[in-house]
């Protein structure tokens, strides 16, 4: 078995730059940390679990919904490599500036990863789809079919729904939804 690509990405992309200054001393602790505005930087164990379920490959186009601090966007950028693309979408405009700064500080002038403000009344970024992978780092109360519609054939989404982690795969017209344990997240904001 080859090296664990997710572990390699987590070693290559430190958590500290994506945290507010006062939280950086706790970056090595395996727990969610507040980043302000009622949002958190997710627990590293949870992030690693989600990324392993997502099985991101070099060259993939990935939507990172609920980009928050930008850490998952940077991790995904590492996994897709320079030939892939990651679009981070965040609802809270006050988080976007610091997330972009941390992303640039970590990835340099890389153009294959970006973070933007969510469009009012739109879940995801359908205009840029379809996506090979969608990572949702906020908890939905029910499965959002408008995100499933943004998956490419063969695409996969990992999303917490009502505390249960789901992996949703599109296989032509068929959708395969499997469950992978219970997790807690901040709520997914579906409307403005």
Coordinates of C-alpha atoms in Angstrom, one line a residue:
X1 CA 0.0 0.0 0.0
X2 CA 1.3 3.4 -1.0
X3 CA 1.7 6.5 1.3
X4 CA -1.4 8.0 2.8
X5 CA -2.0 11.0 0.5
X6 CA -4.3 12.7 3.1
X7 CA -1.7 12.4 5.9
X8 CA 1.0 13.8 3.5
X9 CA -1.3 16.8 2.7
X10 CA -1.9 17.5 6.3
X11 CA 1.8 17.4 7.0
X12 CA 2.4 19.7 4.0
X13 CA -0.3 22.2 4.9
X14 CA 0.0 23.5 8.5
X15 CA -3.2 24.4 10.3
X16 CA -1.6 27.5 12.1
X17 CA -1.8 30.1 9.3
X18 CA -5.6 29.4 9.0
X19 CA -6.3 30.2 12.6
X20 CA -6.8 33.5 14.4
X21 CA -3.6 34.6 16.2
X22 CA -5.0 33.7 19.7
X23 CA -5.9 30.1 18.5
X24 CA -2.6 29.3 16.9
X25 CA -1.0 27.9 20.0
X26 CA -3.7 25.2 20.0
X27 CA -3.3 24.2 16.3
X28 CA -1.8 20.8 17.3
X29 CA -4.7 19.8 19.5
X30 CA -7.2 17.5 17.8
X31 CA -10.3 19.6 18.4
X32 CA -12.4 22.1 16.5
X33 CA -11.2 25.7 17.2
X34 CA -13.2 28.9 16.9
X35 CA -12.3 31.3 14.0
X36 CA -14.9 33.9 14.8
X37 CA -18.4 34.8 13.6
X38 CA -19.8 31.5 15.1
X39 CA -17.6 29.4 12.8
X40 CA -14.9 26.8 13.5
X41 CA -11.8 25.3 12.0
X42 CA -12.8 21.6 12.1
X43 CA -11.1 19.0 14.2
X44 CA -8.1 17.5 12.3
X45 CA -9.4 13.9 12.8
X46 CA -12.7 14.9 11.2
X47 CA -11.1 16.7 8.3
X48 CA -8.8 13.7 7.6
X49 CA -11.8 11.3 7.8
X50 CA -13.7 13.4 5.3
X51 CA -10.8 13.8 2.9
X52 CA -10.2 10.0 3.0
X53 CA -13.9 9.4 2.2
X54 CA -13.7 11.9 -0.6
X55 CA -10.7 10.2 -2.3
X56 CA -9.5 13.3 -4.2
X57 CA -7.1 12.6 -7.0
X58 CA -4.7 14.8 -9.0
X59 CA -6.5 16.8 -11.7
X60 CA -9.9 16.7 -10.0
X61 CA -12.2 19.8 -9.9
X62 CA -13.4 20.2 -6.4
X63 CA -16.0 22.4 -4.7
X64 CA -15.2 23.2 -1.0
X65 CA -18.5 24.4 0.4
X66 CA -18.1 26.1 3.8
X67 CA -14.5 27.0 3.2
X68 CA -14.3 28.9 6.5
X69 CA -10.7 29.5 7.4
X70 CA -9.5 28.2 4.1
X71 CA -7.6 25.2 5.6
X72 CA -9.7 22.6 3.8
X73 CA -9.3 24.5 0.5
X74 CA -5.5 24.4 0.9
X75 CA -5.6 20.7 1.8
X76 CA -7.7 20.0 -1.3
X77 CA -5.4 22.1 -3.5
X78 CA -2.5 20.0 -2.3
X79 CA -4.4 16.8 -3.2
X80 CA -5.5 17.9 -6.7
X81 CA -2.1 19.3 -7.6
X82 CA -1.4 22.1 -10.1
X83 CA -3.4 20.4 -12.8
X84 CA -6.6 20.4 -10.7
X85 CA -8.8 23.1 -9.4
X86 CA -10.4 23.9 -6.1
X87 CA -13.2 26.5 -5.6
X88 CA -13.8 27.4 -2.0
X89 CA -17.2 29.0 -1.3
X90 CA -17.9 30.8 2.0
X91 CA -21.2 32.5 3.3
X92 CA -19.6 34.7 5.9
X93 CA -17.8 37.6 4.1
X94 CA -15.8 38.5 7.1
X95 CA -13.9 35.1 6.9
X96 CA -13.0 35.4 3.3
X97 CA -10.1 38.0 3.6
X98 CA -8.2 36.1 6.3
X99 CA -8.8 32.8 4.5
X100 CA -7.5 34.1 1.2
X101 CA -4.4 35.6 2.9
X102 CA -3.7 32.2 4.6
X103 CA -4.2 30.4 1.3
X104 CA -1.8 32.6 -0.5
X105 CA 0.8 32.5 2.4
X106 CA 0.6 28.7 2.2
X107 CA 0.3 28.0 -1.5
X108 CA 2.1 31.1 -2.9
X109 CA 0.8 32.4 -6.2
X110 CA -1.0 29.1 -7.0
X111 CA -3.9 29.9 -9.3
X112 CA -5.6 26.5 -9.0
X113 CA -7.3 27.3 -5.6
X114 CA -9.6 30.2 -4.8
X115 CA -12.1 31.3 -2.1
X116 CA -15.1 33.4 -3.0
X117 CA -18.3 34.6 -1.3
X118 CA -21.3 32.4 -1.8
X119 CA -23.9 33.8 -4.1
X120 CA -27.1 34.9 -2.4
X121 CA -29.8 32.2 -2.6
X122 CA -27.5 29.7 -4.3
X123 CA -26.1 26.6 -2.7
X124 CA -22.7 25.6 -4.1
X125 CA -21.4 27.1 -7.3
X126 CA -23.5 25.5 -10.1
X127 CA -22.2 27.9 -12.8
X128 CA -18.7 26.4 -12.4
X129 CA -19.8 22.7 -12.2
X130 CA -19.9 19.9 -12.6
X131 CA -17.4 18.8 -10.0
X132 CA -15.5 15.6 -9.5
X133 CA -15.7 16.1 -5.8
X134 CA -17.7 18.2 -3.3
X135 CA -16.7 18.6 0.3
X136 CA -19.3 20.2 2.6
X137 CA -17.9 21.3 6.0
X138 CA -21.2 22.3 7.5
X139 CA -24.2 20.2 8.6
X140 CA -27.3 20.1 6.5
X141 CA -30.6 19.0 8.0
X142 CA -31.6 17.1 4.9
X143 CA -29.6 15.9 1.8
X144 CA -29.3 19.0 -0.5
X145 CA -30.2 17.7 -4.0
X146 CA -29.0 20.9 -5.6
X147 CA -25.5 19.9 -4.6
X148 CA -25.9 16.3 -6.0
X149 CA -26.9 18.0 -9.3
X150 CA -23.5 19.7 -9.4
X151 CA -21.6 16.4 -9.3
X152 CA -20.1 15.0 -12.5
X153 CA -20.7 11.4 -13.6
X154 CA -18.4 9.4 -11.3
X155 CA -18.3 12.3 -8.9
X156 CA -18.5 12.1 -5.1
X157 CA -19.7 14.4 -2.3
X158 CA -19.0 14.1 1.4
X159 CA -21.5 15.9 3.6
X160 CA -22.7 15.7 7.2
X161 CA -26.5 15.4 7.3
X162 CA -28.3 15.5 10.7
X163 CA -25.1 14.5 12.5
X164 CA -24.4 11.5 10.1
X165 CA -21.5 11.7 7.6
X166 CA -22.6 10.7 4.1
X167 CA -20.6 9.8 1.0
X168 CA -22.8 10.4 -2.1
X169 CA -21.6 9.0 -5.4
X170 CA -23.1 9.7 -8.8
X171 CA -23.0 6.8 -11.2
X172 CA -24.9 7.9 -14.3
X173 CA -28.5 8.3 -13.3
X174 CA -27.9 6.3 -10.1
X175 CA -27.0 7.9 -6.7
X176 CA -25.3 5.7 -4.1
X177 CA -25.4 7.2 -0.6
X178 CA -23.5 5.5 2.2
X179 CA -23.2 6.5 5.9
X180 CA -19.9 6.8 7.8
X181 CA -20.5 7.6 11.5
X182 CA -21.7 10.6 13.5
X183 CA -20.0 14.0 13.6
X184 CA -20.9 17.5 14.8
X185 CA -20.6 20.6 12.6
X186 CA -21.8 24.2 12.4
X187 CA -25.1 24.4 10.5
X188 CA -25.1 24.7 6.7
X189 CA -26.7 28.0 5.7
X190 CA -28.9 27.3 2.6
X191 CA -30.7 30.6 2.4
X192 CA -29.6 34.2 3.0

